[in-house]
Tab-separated table of C-alpha atoms in Angstrom:
chain	number	residue	atom	x	y	z
A	1	MET	CA	0.000	0.000	0.000
A	2	PRO	CA	1.100	3.601	-0.311
A	3	ILE	CA	3.638	4.053	2.440
A	4	SER	CA	2.652	7.134	4.383
A	5	ARG	CA	1.908	7.861	8.000
A	6	ARG	CA	-1.797	7.832	7.288
A	7	ALA	CA	-1.588	4.613	5.282
A	8	LEU	CA	0.373	2.927	8.017
A	9	ALA	CA	-2.443	3.592	10.434
A	10	ALA	CA	-4.425	1.266	8.138
A	11	ALA	CA	-8.176	1.359	7.728
A	12	ALA	CA	-9.926	-0.994	10.125
A	13	ILE	CA	-11.087	-4.276	8.681
A	14	THR	CA	-14.743	-4.439	7.787
A	15	ALA	CA	-16.613	-6.148	10.622
A	16	LEU	CA	-16.978	-9.612	9.166
A	17	ALA	CA	-17.297	-12.580	11.460
A	18	LEU	CA	-14.868	-15.181	10.179
A	19	PRO	CA	-16.052	-18.735	10.745
A	20	LEU	CA	-13.845	-20.483	13.276
A	21	SER	CA	-13.895	-23.551	11.066
A	22	ALA	CA	-12.552	-21.652	8.060
A	23	CYS	CA	-9.524	-23.427	6.696
A	24	GLY	CA	-6.447	-21.981	5.072
A	25	SER	CA	-4.813	-22.986	1.825
A	26	GLY	CA	-3.675	-26.224	3.345
A	27	GLY	CA	-7.028	-27.576	4.489
A	28	ASP	CA	-8.281	-28.583	7.921
A	29	ASP	CA	-5.582	-31.175	8.476
A	30	ALA	CA	-2.820	-28.684	7.752
A	31	GLY	CA	-1.238	-26.224	10.122
A	32	SER	CA	1.359	-26.630	12.822
A	33	THR	CA	3.325	-24.227	14.988
A	34	ASP	CA	6.363	-26.501	14.686
A	35	ALA	CA	8.721	-24.609	12.371
A	36	SER	CA	11.761	-26.758	13.148
A	37	GLY	CA	11.541	-28.981	10.085
A	38	LYS	CA	13.339	-28.609	6.762
A	39	VAL	CA	12.621	-25.364	4.933
A	40	GLU	CA	11.234	-26.527	1.601
A	41	GLY	CA	8.131	-26.490	-0.578
A	42	ASN	CA	5.900	-23.907	-2.183
A	43	ILE	CA	4.409	-20.929	-0.373
A	44	THR	CA	2.418	-17.860	-1.418
A	45	PHE	CA	3.345	-14.376	-0.210
A	46	GLN	CA	0.821	-11.527	-0.365
A	47	THR	CA	1.606	-7.812	-0.098
A	48	TRP	CA	-0.532	-4.700	-0.066
A	49	ASN	CA	-0.047	-2.440	-3.113
A	50	LEU	CA	3.750	-2.685	-3.211
A	51	ARG	CA	4.483	-4.174	-6.651
A	52	ALA	CA	4.231	-0.931	-8.619
A	53	ASN	CA	7.084	0.771	-6.800
A	54	PHE	CA	9.103	-2.102	-5.360
A	55	LYS	CA	8.924	-4.938	-7.876
A	56	ASP	CA	12.692	-5.309	-8.230
A	57	TYR	CA	13.240	-5.174	-4.471
A	58	PHE	CA	10.805	-7.976	-3.641
A	59	GLU	CA	11.846	-10.153	-6.553
A	60	GLY	CA	15.401	-9.799	-5.268
A	61	VAL	CA	14.430	-10.779	-1.722
A	62	ILE	CA	12.487	-13.792	-2.982
A	63	GLY	CA	15.387	-14.835	-5.191
A	64	ASP	CA	17.804	-14.632	-2.266
A	65	PHE	CA	15.489	-16.712	-0.089
A	66	GLU	CA	15.102	-19.421	-2.715
A	67	LYS	CA	18.864	-19.492	-3.171
A	68	LYS	CA	19.418	-19.815	0.574
A	69	TYR	CA	16.843	-22.602	0.816
A	70	PRO	CA	17.013	-24.796	-2.298
A	71	GLY	CA	13.752	-26.603	-2.859
A	72	THR	CA	11.600	-23.634	-1.936
A	73	HIS	CA	9.455	-21.580	-4.282
A	74	VAL	CA	7.704	-18.341	-3.317
A	75	LYS	CA	4.764	-17.111	-5.376
A	76	TRP	CA	4.326	-13.366	-4.857
A	77	VAL	CA	0.815	-11.925	-5.041
A	78	ASP	CA	0.265	-8.176	-4.679
A	79	GLN	CA	-3.233	-6.859	-4.011
A	80	PRO	CA	-4.443	-3.313	-4.722
A	81	ALA	CA	-5.020	-0.951	-1.817
A	82	GLU	CA	-8.701	-0.627	-2.638
A	83	GLY	CA	-10.681	-3.307	-0.838
A	84	TYR	CA	-7.676	-5.048	0.714
A	85	PRO	CA	-9.390	-5.789	4.060
A	86	ASP	CA	-12.383	-7.249	2.206
A	87	LYS	CA	-10.045	-9.396	0.092
A	88	ILE	CA	-8.412	-10.826	3.203
A	89	SER	CA	-11.810	-11.535	4.751
A	90	ALA	CA	-13.053	-13.279	1.619
A	91	ASP	CA	-9.895	-15.416	1.345
A	92	ALA	CA	-10.134	-16.329	5.023
A	93	ALA	CA	-13.769	-17.373	4.718
A	94	GLY	CA	-13.101	-19.279	1.497
A	95	GLY	CA	-10.010	-21.119	2.663
A	96	THR	CA	-7.717	-19.432	0.138
A	97	LEU	CA	-5.658	-17.266	2.474
A	98	PRO	CA	-1.985	-17.118	1.343
A	99	ASP	CA	0.766	-18.624	3.492
A	100	VAL	CA	2.373	-15.272	4.381
A	101	VAL	CA	0.213	-12.146	4.414
A	102	ASN	CA	0.974	-8.424	4.800
A	103	VAL	CA	-1.290	-7.172	7.619
A	104	ALA	CA	-1.754	-4.313	10.029
A	105	PRO	CA	-2.684	-5.069	13.666
A	106	ASP	CA	-6.377	-4.358	13.078
A	107	LEU	CA	-6.397	-6.752	10.112
A	108	VAL	CA	-4.762	-9.575	12.033
A	109	ALA	CA	-7.128	-9.408	15.024
A	110	PRO	CA	-10.174	-11.110	13.428
A	111	LEU	CA	-7.905	-13.672	11.752
A	112	ALA	CA	-6.338	-14.544	15.094
A	113	LYS	CA	-9.775	-14.877	16.690
A	114	ALA	CA	-10.781	-17.201	13.862
A	115	GLY	CA	-7.722	-19.400	14.403
A	116	LEU	CA	-6.187	-18.429	11.070
A	117	ALA	CA	-3.148	-16.465	12.267
A	118	MET	CA	-0.233	-18.502	13.556
A	119	ASP	CA	0.955	-17.810	17.108
A	120	LEU	CA	4.572	-16.773	16.629
A	121	ASP	CA	5.271	-16.954	20.341
A	122	LYS	CA	5.072	-20.699	19.726
A	123	ALA	CA	6.340	-20.978	16.154
A	124	ALA	CA	9.060	-18.315	16.178
A	125	ALA	CA	9.881	-17.508	19.792
A	126	LYS	CA	13.619	-17.642	19.056
A	127	TYR	CA	13.293	-14.540	16.857
A	128	LYS	CA	11.423	-12.352	19.362
A	129	GLY	CA	14.570	-10.655	20.677
A	130	GLU	CA	15.478	-9.435	17.190
A	131	TYR	CA	12.631	-6.902	17.231
A	132	LEU	CA	11.773	-3.796	19.226
A	133	PRO	CA	9.551	-4.865	22.157
A	134	GLY	CA	6.814	-2.407	21.218
A	135	ALA	CA	6.808	-3.623	17.632
A	136	TRP	CA	6.605	-7.306	18.591
A	137	ALA	CA	3.715	-6.559	20.953
A	138	SER	CA	1.785	-4.616	18.304
A	139	HIS	CA	0.319	-7.775	16.770
A	140	GLN	CA	-0.911	-9.210	20.035
A	141	VAL	CA	-4.678	-9.442	20.496
A	142	PRO	CA	-6.238	-8.725	23.915
A	143	GLY	CA	-7.972	-11.791	25.244
A	144	LEU	CA	-5.783	-14.156	23.223
A	145	PRO	CA	-2.374	-15.471	24.273
A	146	GLY	CA	0.333	-15.091	21.667
A	147	THR	CA	1.697	-12.829	18.933
A	148	TYR	CA	0.188	-13.123	15.471
A	149	ALA	CA	2.551	-11.456	12.995
A	150	PHE	CA	6.206	-10.573	12.572
A	151	PRO	CA	6.581	-6.795	12.915
A	152	TRP	CA	7.722	-5.296	9.642
A	153	TYR	CA	8.111	-1.616	8.862
A	154	LEU	CA	7.194	1.218	11.209
A	155	ASN	CA	6.365	4.862	10.945
A	156	THR	CA	5.590	7.779	13.193
A	157	GLY	CA	5.354	11.502	12.816
A	158	PRO	CA	7.196	14.307	14.570
A	159	LEU	CA	5.419	17.457	15.665
A	160	PHE	CA	6.193	20.778	13.996
A	161	TYR	CA	5.872	24.055	15.837
A	162	ASN	CA	6.160	27.711	14.873
A	163	LYS	CA	9.026	29.224	16.851
A	164	THR	CA	7.969	32.772	16.007
A	165	LEU	CA	4.515	32.295	17.539
A	166	PHE	CA	6.071	30.747	20.639
A	167	LYS	CA	8.431	33.684	21.090
A	168	GLN	CA	5.658	36.230	20.587
A	169	ALA	CA	3.693	34.574	23.379
A	170	GLY	CA	6.657	34.707	25.737
A	171	LEU	CA	7.339	30.983	25.488
A	172	ASP	CA	10.785	29.412	25.121
A	173	ALA	CA	10.961	28.446	21.458
A	174	GLU	CA	13.845	26.080	22.166
A	175	LYS	CA	11.877	24.165	24.792
A	176	PRO	CA	8.607	23.029	23.218
A	177	PRO	CA	6.114	21.109	25.364
A	178	LYS	CA	6.818	17.411	25.765
A	179	THR	CA	3.931	16.320	28.016
A	180	TYR	CA	0.246	17.111	27.860
A	181	ASP	CA	0.452	19.205	31.027
A	182	GLU	CA	3.171	21.333	29.443
A	183	LEU	CA	1.168	21.527	26.238
A	184	PHE	CA	-1.981	22.737	27.984
A	185	THR	CA	-0.060	25.368	29.958
A	186	ASP	CA	1.693	26.715	26.860
A	187	ALA	CA	-1.475	26.612	24.765
A	188	LEU	CA	-3.475	28.666	27.261
A	189	GLN	CA	-0.672	31.234	27.475
A	190	LEU	CA	-0.395	31.484	23.716
A	191	ALA	CA	-4.158	31.963	23.347
A	192	GLU	CA	-4.186	34.630	26.055
A	193	LYS	CA	-1.273	36.568	24.563
A	194	THR	CA	-2.878	36.603	21.102
A	195	ASP	CA	-6.438	37.320	22.329
A	196	GLY	CA	-7.550	33.961	20.959
A	197	LYS	CA	-6.320	34.666	17.426
A	198	VAL	CA	-3.759	31.847	17.437
A	199	ALA	CA	-4.607	28.327	18.561
A	200	THR	CA	-1.927	25.849	19.507
A	201	LEU	CA	-3.789	22.791	18.245
A	202	ALA	CA	-6.267	22.142	15.442
A	203	ASN	CA	-7.298	18.555	16.209
A	204	VAL	CA	-9.642	17.037	18.765
A	205	PRO	CA	-8.231	14.187	20.891
A	206	THR	CA	-8.171	10.754	19.256
A	207	ILE	CA	-7.804	7.290	20.755
A	208	GLU	CA	-4.015	7.693	20.412
A	209	ASP	CA	-4.141	10.860	22.527
A	210	PHE	CA	-5.986	9.025	25.293
A	211	GLY	CA	-3.315	6.330	25.131
A	212	ARG	CA	-0.442	8.794	25.208
A	213	TYR	CA	-2.060	10.560	28.150
A	214	GLY	CA	-2.102	7.345	30.160
A	215	SER	CA	-5.722	6.269	29.908
A	216	THR	CA	-6.469	2.545	30.033
A	217	LEU	CA	-7.990	2.000	26.607
A	218	THR	CA	-9.435	-1.503	27.041
A	219	ASN	CA	-10.031	-4.024	29.789
A	220	LYS	CA	-7.443	-6.768	30.208
A	221	GLU	CA	-9.550	-9.303	28.353
A	222	GLY	CA	-10.022	-7.029	25.378
A	223	THR	CA	-13.775	-7.505	25.591
A	224	GLY	CA	-14.601	-3.874	26.293
A	225	PHE	CA	-13.202	-0.357	26.191
A	226	ALA	CA	-12.128	1.646	29.233
A	227	PHE	CA	-11.002	5.085	28.035
A	228	ASN	CA	-13.744	6.635	30.176
A	229	ASP	CA	-11.485	6.170	33.193
A	230	ALA	CA	-10.246	9.045	35.360
A	231	LYS	CA	-7.321	9.784	33.030
A	232	GLY	CA	-9.573	9.853	29.987
A	233	VAL	CA	-12.041	12.218	31.622
A	234	GLU	CA	-9.189	14.428	32.787
A	235	LEU	CA	-7.794	14.685	29.259
A	236	LEU	CA	-11.129	15.593	27.694
A	237	THR	CA	-11.817	18.111	30.469
A	238	LYS	CA	-8.541	19.867	29.647
A	239	TYR	CA	-9.342	19.868	25.944
A	240	LYS	CA	-12.665	21.516	26.825
A	241	GLN	CA	-10.707	24.235	28.635
A	242	LEU	CA	-8.546	24.720	25.541
A	243	TYR	CA	-11.611	24.910	23.326
A	244	ASP	CA	-13.267	27.529	25.529
A	245	ALA	CA	-10.072	29.612	25.586
A	246	LYS	CA	-9.652	29.316	21.780
A	247	ALA	CA	-6.363	27.521	22.381
A	248	LEU	CA	-7.963	24.707	20.353
A	249	ASP	CA	-9.014	25.884	16.922
A	250	PRO	CA	-12.808	26.430	16.741
A	251	GLN	CA	-12.954	24.384	13.539
A	252	ALA	CA	-11.204	21.401	15.124
A	253	LEU	CA	-14.509	19.533	15.314
A	254	THR	CA	-14.617	19.231	11.529
A	255	ALA	CA	-10.906	19.458	10.776
A	256	THR	CA	-9.097	17.329	8.195
A	257	PRO	CA	-5.323	16.835	7.874
A	258	GLU	CA	-5.411	19.177	4.874
A	259	SER	CA	-7.290	21.935	6.702
A	260	THR	CA	-5.096	21.774	9.793
A	261	GLY	CA	-2.006	21.837	7.614
A	262	LYS	CA	-3.240	24.979	5.902
A	263	LYS	CA	-3.895	26.689	9.232
A	264	PHE	CA	-0.370	25.870	10.367
A	265	LEU	CA	0.994	27.154	7.077
A	266	THR	CA	-0.748	30.503	7.541
A	267	GLY	CA	0.215	30.924	11.202
A	268	ALA	CA	-3.283	30.403	12.629
A	269	VAL	CA	-2.103	27.289	14.499
A	270	ALA	CA	1.181	26.952	16.380
A	271	MET	CA	1.696	23.154	16.333
A	272	ASN	CA	0.856	20.410	13.850
A	273	PRO	CA	2.029	16.853	13.049
A	274	GLY	CA	3.792	16.344	9.746
A	275	SER	CA	6.507	14.752	7.623
A	276	ALA	CA	9.478	15.617	5.452
A	277	LEU	CA	7.067	16.312	2.605
A	278	ASP	CA	5.507	19.068	4.713
A	279	LEU	CA	8.897	20.643	5.321
A	280	ASP	CA	9.486	20.848	1.599
A	281	ASN	CA	6.057	22.418	1.199
A	282	PHE	CA	6.836	25.009	3.872
A	283	LYS	CA	10.089	25.840	2.131
A	284	LYS	CA	8.271	26.593	-1.130
A	285	GLN	CA	5.036	28.169	0.103
A	286	ALA	CA	5.950	29.769	3.413
A	287	PRO	CA	9.692	30.520	3.547
A	288	ASN	CA	9.351	32.650	6.677
A	289	LEU	CA	7.633	29.792	8.475
A	290	TYR	CA	10.235	27.358	7.183
A	291	LYS	CA	13.030	29.456	8.695
A	292	ASN	CA	11.360	29.266	12.084
A	293	ILE	CA	10.174	25.650	12.138
A	294	GLY	CA	10.835	23.617	15.236
A	295	ILE	CA	10.717	19.821	15.225
A	296	THR	CA	9.853	17.891	18.367
A	297	ASP	CA	8.403	14.546	19.420
A	298	GLN	CA	4.736	13.749	19.697
A	299	ILE	CA	3.190	14.943	22.939
A	300	THR	CA	3.033	12.129	25.495
A	301	SER	CA	2.665	11.805	29.236
A	302	THR	CA	3.677	8.136	29.205
A	303	GLY	CA	7.135	8.651	27.722
A	304	HIS	CA	6.209	6.602	24.654
A	305	VAL	CA	5.061	8.028	21.314
A	306	ASN	CA	2.590	6.300	19.013
A	307	MET	CA	3.845	4.091	16.198
A	308	TYR	CA	2.142	2.816	13.078
A	309	VAL	CA	3.182	-0.693	12.122
A	310	GLN	CA	2.810	-3.252	9.362
A	311	GLY	CA	3.448	-6.957	9.821
A	312	LEU	CA	3.730	-10.322	8.093
A	313	MET	CA	1.276	-12.928	9.336
A	314	VAL	CA	1.760	-16.658	8.798
A	315	ASN	CA	-1.383	-18.580	7.894
A	316	ALA	CA	-2.067	-21.024	10.740
A	317	LYS	CA	-3.339	-23.562	8.179
A	318	THR	CA	-0.288	-23.523	5.932
A	319	ARG	CA	1.029	-26.894	4.790
A	320	ASN	CA	4.607	-25.609	4.937
A	321	THR	CA	5.098	-24.084	8.353
A	322	PRO	CA	8.942	-24.176	8.314
A	323	ALA	CA	9.103	-22.427	4.936
A	324	ALA	CA	6.373	-19.892	5.716
A	325	VAL	CA	7.897	-18.919	9.077
A	326	ALA	CA	11.407	-18.805	7.631
A	327	PHE	CA	10.294	-16.555	4.768
A	328	ALA	CA	8.319	-14.157	6.978
A	329	HIS	CA	11.363	-13.855	9.217
A	330	PHE	CA	13.696	-13.464	6.226
A	331	VAL	CA	11.712	-10.510	4.844
A	332	THR	CA	11.554	-8.840	8.265
A	333	ASP	CA	15.088	-9.511	9.500
A	334	ALA	CA	17.424	-6.593	10.200
A	335	GLU	CA	19.284	-6.767	6.886
A	336	HIS	CA	16.200	-6.708	4.698
A	337	GLN	CA	14.309	-4.163	6.761
A	338	MET	CA	17.292	-1.849	6.589
A	339	SER	CA	17.590	-2.169	2.822
A	340	PHE	CA	13.861	-1.516	2.419
A	341	ALA	CA	14.002	1.542	4.700
A	342	LYS	CA	16.632	3.111	2.459
A	343	LYS	CA	14.267	2.875	-0.508
A	344	VAL	CA	11.289	4.576	1.104
A	345	ALA	CA	10.515	6.728	4.140
A	346	ILE	CA	9.792	3.968	6.637
A	347	PHE	CA	11.648	2.600	9.666
A	348	PRO	CA	12.802	-0.929	10.577
A	349	SER	CA	11.238	-2.691	13.557
A	350	THR	CA	14.379	-4.692	14.327
A	351	ALA	CA	16.310	-4.013	17.518
A	352	GLY	CA	19.430	-1.905	17.014
A	353	SER	CA	18.621	-0.886	13.444
A	354	LEU	CA	17.592	2.604	14.470
A	355	ASN	CA	21.130	3.158	15.808
A	356	ASP	CA	22.489	3.028	12.273
A	357	PRO	CA	24.021	6.357	11.153
A	358	TYR	CA	21.302	6.532	8.500
A	359	PHE	CA	18.859	7.221	11.334
A	360	THR	CA	21.111	9.162	13.685
A	361	LYS	CA	23.189	11.591	11.611
A	362	GLU	CA	21.792	14.684	9.922
A	363	ASP	CA	23.250	16.017	6.687
A	364	GLY	CA	21.427	19.345	6.648
A	365	THR	CA	18.533	18.196	4.469
A	366	ASP	CA	14.865	18.310	5.432
A	367	GLU	CA	14.555	14.578	4.907
A	368	THR	CA	17.206	13.689	7.462
A	369	ARG	CA	15.954	16.258	9.996
A	370	VAL	CA	12.622	14.476	10.173
A	371	ARG	CA	14.068	10.974	9.798
A	372	VAL	CA	16.455	11.392	12.725
A	373	ALA	CA	13.777	12.896	14.956
A	374	ALA	CA	11.284	10.132	14.152
A	375	ALA	CA	13.796	7.298	14.493
A	376	LYS	CA	14.838	8.464	17.939
A	377	SER	CA	11.272	8.388	19.217
A	378	LEU	CA	10.470	5.009	17.629
A	379	LYS	CA	12.945	3.093	19.775
A	380	THR	CA	10.443	3.041	22.640
A	381	ALA	CA	7.227	3.727	20.707
A	382	VAL	CA	3.927	1.923	21.283
A	383	ASN	CA	1.027	1.141	18.959
A	384	TYR	CA	-1.686	2.702	21.110
A	385	THR	CA	-4.660	2.087	18.837
A	386	PRO	CA	-6.390	-1.086	20.092
A	387	VAL	CA	-6.450	-3.752	17.405
A	388	GLN	CA	-10.246	-3.931	17.805
A	389	PHE	CA	-10.772	-0.178	17.281
A	390	SER	CA	-12.589	0.203	13.947
A	391	ASP	CA	-13.331	3.260	11.835
A	392	GLN	CA	-16.910	3.198	13.131
A	393	MET	CA	-15.558	3.371	16.666
A	394	LYS	CA	-13.309	6.298	15.766
A	395	THR	CA	-16.355	8.137	14.464
A	396	ALA	CA	-18.364	7.349	17.601
A	397	LEU	CA	-15.582	8.699	19.818
A	398	ARG	CA	-15.162	11.819	17.700
A	399	ASN	CA	-18.909	12.564	17.820
A	400	GLU	CA	-19.067	12.294	21.595
A	401	VAL	CA	-15.910	14.356	22.042
A	402	ALA	CA	-17.461	17.076	19.890
A	403	LYS	CA	-20.538	17.197	22.137
A	404	ALA	CA	-18.348	17.584	25.206
A	405	LEU	CA	-16.297	20.394	23.693
A	406	GLN	CA	-19.467	22.204	22.686
A	407	GLY	CA	-20.820	21.896	26.230
A	408	LYS	CA	-23.727	19.676	25.205
A	409	GLN	CA	-22.667	17.052	27.741
A	410	SER	CA	-19.970	16.598	30.362
A	411	PRO	CA	-16.639	14.990	29.476
A	412	LYS	CA	-17.561	12.028	31.694
A	413	ASP	CA	-20.932	11.515	30.013
A	414	ALA	CA	-19.338	11.899	26.588
A	415	LEU	CA	-16.756	9.197	27.227
A	416	ASP	CA	-19.301	6.925	28.915
A	417	ASN	CA	-21.453	7.196	25.791
A	418	ALA	CA	-18.469	6.646	23.514
A	419	VAL	CA	-17.411	3.517	25.398
A	420	LYS	CA	-20.976	2.202	25.300
A	421	ALA	CA	-21.190	2.739	21.545
A	422	CYS	CA	-17.779	1.184	20.923
A	423	ASP	CA	-18.599	-1.818	23.108
A	424	GLN	CA	-21.745	-2.426	21.065
A	425	LEU	CA	-19.744	-2.268	17.858
A	426	LEU	CA	-17.170	-4.633	19.358
A	427	LYS	CA	-19.878	-7.223	20.078
A	428	GLN	CA	-20.970	-7.037	16.444
A	429	GLN	CA	-17.466	-8.015	15.375
A	430	GLY	CA	-18.022	-11.410	16.926
């Protein structure tokens, strides 16, 4: 799929109850978590809209694998971005799921519940230490023991801020806020100093914000949501204070990434998430802003930023467990992740890779400024979005948050209602 921060978040899989009896490409009698046998046989590898730009890369990786393991053959299938979750669901229900599948955490969750995703804590435990702890944990499903995909490439986004606006408000432009408490204090000061003409933020809080603030997002079993806890209510209460003081942009309730980016570009908003592409845009369209851009980490009160992650799942029904596990590991090992990261703006999930000079040394370009900042934060990043949290749930949360900010209901009532709505949607997932 197109590799961008938004794409890496991945659209939630359509709520489709997969039959627990659904078999994979190997049939009901196939499937074993024992990967210790000889690596041989035919397997199918499916990616998500990667052939157009990376055909040579993947053909090279497959060729190297087949050379390393004579007697293996990997058939590569690349699916278009449009309808990918539905394609996976249909293959799972029809018993035609490939042996190794490119997934995001929300895509793997229903497959794991249906018994179609192999538990790598059993099949590939020896490889666990090769990956960043947060990345390995990203494909775990609450309520189920195990890990259901090898972590592959990661992404995250730094936060840009306008140093000029900070200075004008009497804030230290070289010490941007790091925690939510610092953010709220600075935002209120900035709004006061500008008589409400400049907001610090242009987005309402999302599920990731509640996670970064320290709210407990789900119960331990994963059977219900819990972001209406004391921390969650506290966060939304503070956002309400920002909204009332015009420290949160009045149009945040209907904001899009494009609209918030434009407000940052014109100096109406002091902070906004972004990427190296945005820096280039600033340089061309707003040179004065570009000269005064600050780059900092995402705001977090937990000490861990949010990561977006892709993975490679092994079909639990594969006939060739040793080959499928070996190939999924081969594609996601440190060497191959590093070579892939140098072809596109993503980050490896393997331990130690982010210490490579490619991710630690700046050369004065916009690209490396952002890459170094993002890589540093990814070492301890967490995928906060619960694997069960669908697009419908995101909408339900956003709607209730909007009511709270507008004063139509209390923050507590808003989050209680959001949790209730999300729990109902969760039950429909099966």
